[in-house]
Amino acid sequence: MYKRQIYYFTTLAHEGYPGHLYQTICTSSYGAPEVLSLLNYPGYTEGWATYTEMQAFYYAGLDQDLASLLQHNQAATLSLYATADIGIHYFGWKKEKNAAFWSEYGVDDTATVNKITDLILEEPGNYLKYYVGYLKFRQMREQLALENKSFSVSAFHEAILRTGPSPFSVLEETVRDQLK
């Protein structure tokens, strides 16, 4: 039961508040150009939602060590899916190579590996927008915190939402300017 409750909590953070729903409402309320609704920046949108999902572990009333463990486990799992995605679609991994990859991480059940592979085959590049987007937000936060002695996490988040969906190169420059 406990695992299911955390899953619901982090899913709500990803899809609702402070994830996609909040992201969309904020971007709109800040007066972002309507053309942004036509453009697609999946690394931004899914990266933000995954970033907020990872932060949700720390707001779930869990022991901080447990929250950290769960957050890192979720990030590691996404990393494995993204790596397998690259292996299959870029390097052309066949069934045996993919099975060997998962076996290195303790996933030896053929049915489980086949299910994961089917998910990856259904939508090439899907896991990359979540994982790489998440990493870009974390990297940006860490870098800007190093550059700015008066760095505020809430100001960082507001600057991201105020900027709205955009390429990370544009987002980072705009957020940096807003935090000065």
mmCIF file of N, CA, C and O in Angstrom, residues 79-122 127:
data_model
loop_
_atom_site.group_PDB
_atom_site.id
_atom_site.type_symbol
_atom_site.label_atom_id
_atom_site.label_comp_id
_atom_site.label_asym_id
_atom_site.label_seq_id
_atom_site.Cartn_x
_atom_site.Cartn_y
_atom_site.Cartn_z
ATOM 1 N N SER A 79 17.086 6.565 -16.120
ATOM 2 C CA SER A 79 18.374 6.505 -16.808
ATOM 3 C C SER A 79 18.535 5.189 -17.568
ATOM 4 O O SER A 79 19.005 5.176 -18.715
ATOM 5 N N LEU A 80 18.142 4.106 -16.945
ATOM 6 C CA LEU A 80 18.242 2.801 -17.604
ATOM 7 C C LEU A 80 17.328 2.720 -18.828
ATOM 8 O O LEU A 80 17.730 2.220 -19.880
ATOM 9 N N TYR A 81 16.116 3.213 -18.695
ATOM 10 C CA TYR A 81 15.192 3.221 -19.833
ATOM 11 C C TYR A 81 15.738 4.086 -20.967
ATOM 12 O O TYR A 81 15.683 3.705 -22.133
ATOM 13 N N ALA A 82 16.273 5.260 -20.625
ATOM 14 C CA ALA A 82 16.827 6.153 -21.644
ATOM 15 C C ALA A 82 18.039 5.523 -22.315
ATOM 16 O O ALA A 82 18.204 5.621 -23.546
ATOM 17 N N THR A 83 18.881 4.864 -21.540
ATOM 18 C CA THR A 83 20.062 4.206 -22.102
ATOM 19 C C THR A 83 19.656 3.062 -23.025
ATOM 20 O O THR A 83 20.219 2.903 -24.119
ATOM 21 N N ALA A 84 18.679 2.271 -22.613
ATOM 22 C CA ALA A 84 18.194 1.194 -23.466
ATOM 23 C C ALA A 84 17.569 1.752 -24.749
ATOM 24 O O ALA A 84 17.729 1.185 -25.832
ATOM 25 N N ASP A 85 16.881 2.876 -24.632
ATOM 26 C CA ASP A 85 16.287 3.542 -25.789
ATOM 27 C C ASP A 85 17.380 3.907 -26.801
ATOM 28 O O ASP A 85 17.258 3.639 -28.007
ATOM 29 N N ILE A 86 18.459 4.499 -26.321
ATOM 30 C CA ILE A 86 19.581 4.846 -27.203
ATOM 31 C C ILE A 86 20.204 3.580 -27.779
ATOM 32 O O ILE A 86 20.521 3.520 -28.979
ATOM 33 N N GLY A 87 20.379 2.581 -26.937
ATOM 34 C CA GLY A 87 20.970 1.327 -27.404
ATOM 35 C C GLY A 87 20.161 0.692 -28.523
ATOM 36 O O GLY A 87 20.715 0.280 -29.554
ATOM 37 N N ILE A 88 18.866 0.639 -28.338
ATOM 38 C CA ILE A 88 17.989 0.001 -29.327
ATOM 39 C C ILE A 88 17.889 0.831 -30.602
ATOM 40 O O ILE A 88 18.057 0.315 -31.713
ATOM 41 N N HIS A 89 17.619 2.129 -30.458
ATOM 42 C CA HIS A 89 17.314 2.943 -31.632
ATOM 43 C C HIS A 89 18.521 3.590 -32.296
ATOM 44 O O HIS A 89 18.462 3.915 -33.471
ATOM 45 N N TYR A 90 19.593 3.790 -31.566
ATOM 46 C CA TYR A 90 20.773 4.406 -32.164
ATOM 47 C C TYR A 90 21.836 3.352 -32.485
ATOM 48 O O TYR A 90 22.378 3.329 -33.587
ATOM 49 N N PHE A 91 22.133 2.506 -31.499
ATOM 50 C CA PHE A 91 23.173 1.508 -31.700
ATOM 51 C C PHE A 91 22.654 0.205 -32.301
ATOM 52 O O PHE A 91 23.440 -0.675 -32.627
ATOM 53 N N GLY A 92 21.337 0.084 -32.412
ATOM 54 C CA GLY A 92 20.756 -1.091 -33.050
ATOM 55 C C GLY A 92 20.859 -2.375 -32.249
ATOM 56 O O GLY A 92 20.985 -3.456 -32.810
ATOM 57 N N TRP A 93 20.772 -2.250 -30.917
ATOM 58 C CA TRP A 93 20.841 -3.442 -30.087
ATOM 59 C C TRP A 93 19.770 -4.431 -30.514
ATOM 60 O O TRP A 93 18.612 -4.084 -30.695
ATOM 61 N N LYS A 94 20.194 -5.650 -30.638
ATOM 62 C CA LYS A 94 19.260 -6.753 -30.879
ATOM 63 C C LYS A 94 18.815 -7.304 -29.523
ATOM 64 O O LYS A 94 19.284 -6.890 -28.474
ATOM 65 N N LYS A 95 17.909 -8.243 -29.577
ATOM 66 C CA LYS A 95 17.304 -8.805 -28.373
ATOM 67 C C LYS A 95 18.353 -9.270 -27.353
ATOM 68 O O LYS A 95 18.229 -8.983 -26.165
ATOM 69 N N GLU A 96 19.400 -9.946 -27.819
ATOM 70 C CA GLU A 96 20.412 -10.500 -26.921
ATOM 71 C C GLU A 96 21.198 -9.393 -26.215
ATOM 72 O O GLU A 96 21.462 -9.469 -25.012
ATOM 73 N N LYS A 97 21.597 -8.365 -26.955
ATOM 74 C CA LYS A 97 22.358 -7.256 -26.362
ATOM 75 C C LYS A 97 21.503 -6.491 -25.352
ATOM 76 O O LYS A 97 21.976 -6.118 -24.276
ATOM 77 N N ASN A 98 20.234 -6.269 -25.693
ATOM 78 C CA ASN A 98 19.332 -5.581 -24.779
ATOM 79 C C ASN A 98 19.133 -6.403 -23.499
ATOM 80 O O ASN A 98 19.168 -5.858 -22.396
ATOM 81 N N ALA A 99 18.939 -7.703 -23.655
ATOM 82 C CA ALA A 99 18.774 -8.574 -22.483
ATOM 83 C C ALA A 99 20.041 -8.554 -21.617
ATOM 84 O O ALA A 99 19.954 -8.524 -20.387
ATOM 85 N N ALA A 100 21.203 -8.541 -22.251
ATOM 86 C CA ALA A 100 22.470 -8.496 -21.509
ATOM 87 C C ALA A 100 22.594 -7.179 -20.749
ATOM 88 O O ALA A 100 23.069 -7.155 -19.597
ATOM 89 N N PHE A 101 22.170 -6.072 -21.371
ATOM 90 C CA PHE A 101 22.202 -4.767 -20.698
ATOM 91 C C PHE A 101 21.369 -4.819 -19.427
ATOM 92 O O PHE A 101 21.836 -4.438 -18.352
ATOM 93 N N TRP A 102 20.131 -5.274 -19.538
ATOM 94 C CA TRP A 102 19.253 -5.305 -18.361
ATOM 95 C C TRP A 102 19.759 -6.287 -17.309
ATOM 96 O O TRP A 102 19.636 -6.038 -16.105
ATOM 97 N N SER A 103 20.361 -7.375 -17.758
ATOM 98 C CA SER A 103 20.902 -8.360 -16.833
ATOM 99 C C SER A 103 22.018 -7.759 -15.974
ATOM 100 O O SER A 103 22.165 -8.103 -14.792
ATOM 101 N N GLU A 104 22.802 -6.839 -16.548
ATOM 102 C CA GLU A 104 23.858 -6.159 -15.788
ATOM 103 C C GLU A 104 23.292 -5.413 -14.581
ATOM 104 O O GLU A 104 24.008 -5.141 -13.620
ATOM 105 N N TYR A 105 22.012 -5.050 -14.642
ATOM 106 C CA TYR A 105 21.370 -4.301 -13.564
ATOM 107 C C TYR A 105 20.368 -5.165 -12.788
ATOM 108 O O TYR A 105 19.491 -4.648 -12.104
ATOM 109 N N GLY A 106 20.500 -6.478 -12.928
ATOM 110 C CA GLY A 106 19.708 -7.391 -12.124
ATOM 111 C C GLY A 106 18.329 -7.718 -12.670
ATOM 112 O O GLY A 106 17.531 -8.354 -11.991
ATOM 113 N N VAL A 107 18.032 -7.287 -13.889
ATOM 114 C CA VAL A 107 16.737 -7.595 -14.502
ATOM 115 C C VAL A 107 16.963 -8.758 -15.465
ATOM 116 O O VAL A 107 17.407 -8.567 -16.603
ATOM 117 N N ASP A 108 16.680 -9.971 -14.985
ATOM 118 C CA ASP A 108 16.944 -11.176 -15.761
ATOM 119 C C ASP A 108 15.689 -11.866 -16.273
ATOM 120 O O ASP A 108 15.769 -12.790 -17.071
ATOM 121 N N ASP A 109 14.540 -11.434 -15.811
ATOM 122 C CA ASP A 109 13.285 -12.052 -16.211
ATOM 123 C C ASP A 109 12.962 -11.676 -17.657
ATOM 124 O O ASP A 109 12.807 -10.493 -17.985
ATOM 125 N N THR A 110 12.876 -12.670 -18.523
ATOM 126 C CA THR A 110 12.653 -12.441 -19.955
ATOM 127 C C THR A 110 11.359 -11.688 -20.217
ATOM 128 O O THR A 110 11.327 -10.774 -21.048
ATOM 129 N N ALA A 111 10.300 -12.031 -19.513
ATOM 130 C CA ALA A 111 9.016 -11.348 -19.720
ATOM 131 C C ALA A 111 9.123 -9.860 -19.365
ATOM 132 O O ALA A 111 8.589 -9.006 -20.081
ATOM 133 N N THR A 112 9.826 -9.555 -18.285
ATOM 134 C CA THR A 112 10.001 -8.160 -17.880
ATOM 135 C C THR A 112 10.821 -7.396 -18.907
ATOM 136 O O THR A 112 10.455 -6.286 -19.316
ATOM 137 N N VAL A 113 11.920 -7.984 -19.360
ATOM 138 C CA VAL A 113 12.760 -7.342 -20.380
ATOM 139 C C VAL A 113 11.962 -7.135 -21.660
ATOM 140 O O VAL A 113 12.054 -6.073 -22.289
ATOM 141 N N ASN A 114 11.152 -8.103 -22.039
ATOM 142 C CA ASN A 114 10.324 -7.962 -23.251
ATOM 143 C C ASN A 114 9.306 -6.834 -23.110
ATOM 144 O O ASN A 114 9.059 -6.089 -24.059
ATOM 145 N N LYS A 115 8.707 -6.697 -21.924
ATOM 146 C CA LYS A 115 7.741 -5.606 -21.694
ATOM 147 C C LYS A 115 8.429 -4.247 -21.794
ATOM 148 O O LYS A 115 7.906 -3.312 -22.407
ATOM 149 N N ILE A 116 9.597 -4.136 -21.169
ATOM 150 C CA ILE A 116 10.351 -2.881 -21.232
ATOM 151 C C ILE A 116 10.722 -2.575 -22.680
ATOM 152 O O ILE A 116 10.568 -1.440 -23.149
ATOM 153 N N THR A 117 11.196 -3.580 -23.387
ATOM 154 C CA THR A 117 11.596 -3.398 -24.789
ATOM 155 C C THR A 117 10.416 -2.965 -25.635
ATOM 156 O O THR A 117 10.543 -2.058 -26.477
ATOM 157 N N ASP A 118 9.258 -3.569 -25.430
ATOM 158 C CA ASP A 118 8.063 -3.175 -26.180
ATOM 159 C C ASP A 118 7.708 -1.708 -25.921
ATOM 160 O O ASP A 118 7.361 -0.976 -26.852
ATOM 161 N N LEU A 119 7.805 -1.275 -24.662
ATOM 162 C CA LEU A 119 7.539 0.133 -24.332
ATOM 163 C C LEU A 119 8.487 1.054 -25.090
ATOM 164 O O LEU A 119 8.080 2.089 -25.621
ATOM 165 N N ILE A 120 9.747 0.684 -25.135
ATOM 166 C CA ILE A 120 10.755 1.509 -25.801
ATOM 167 C C ILE A 120 10.550 1.503 -27.315
ATOM 168 O O ILE A 120 10.690 2.542 -27.969
ATOM 169 N N LEU A 121 10.192 0.350 -27.872
ATOM 170 C CA LEU A 121 9.973 0.250 -29.321
ATOM 171 C C LEU A 121 8.733 1.020 -29.780
ATOM 172 O O LEU A 121 8.690 1.529 -30.896
ATOM 173 N N GLU A 122 7.736 1.110 -28.908
ATOM 174 C CA GLU A 122 6.490 1.793 -29.263
ATOM 175 C C GLU A 122 6.679 3.278 -29.539
ATOM 176 O O GLU A 122 5.974 3.855 -30.355
ATOM 177 N N TYR A 127 11.741 8.180 -23.550
ATOM 178 C CA TYR A 127 12.324 8.301 -22.211
ATOM 179 C C TYR A 127 13.399 9.374 -22.133
ATOM 180 O O TYR A 127 13.692 9.898 -21.065
#
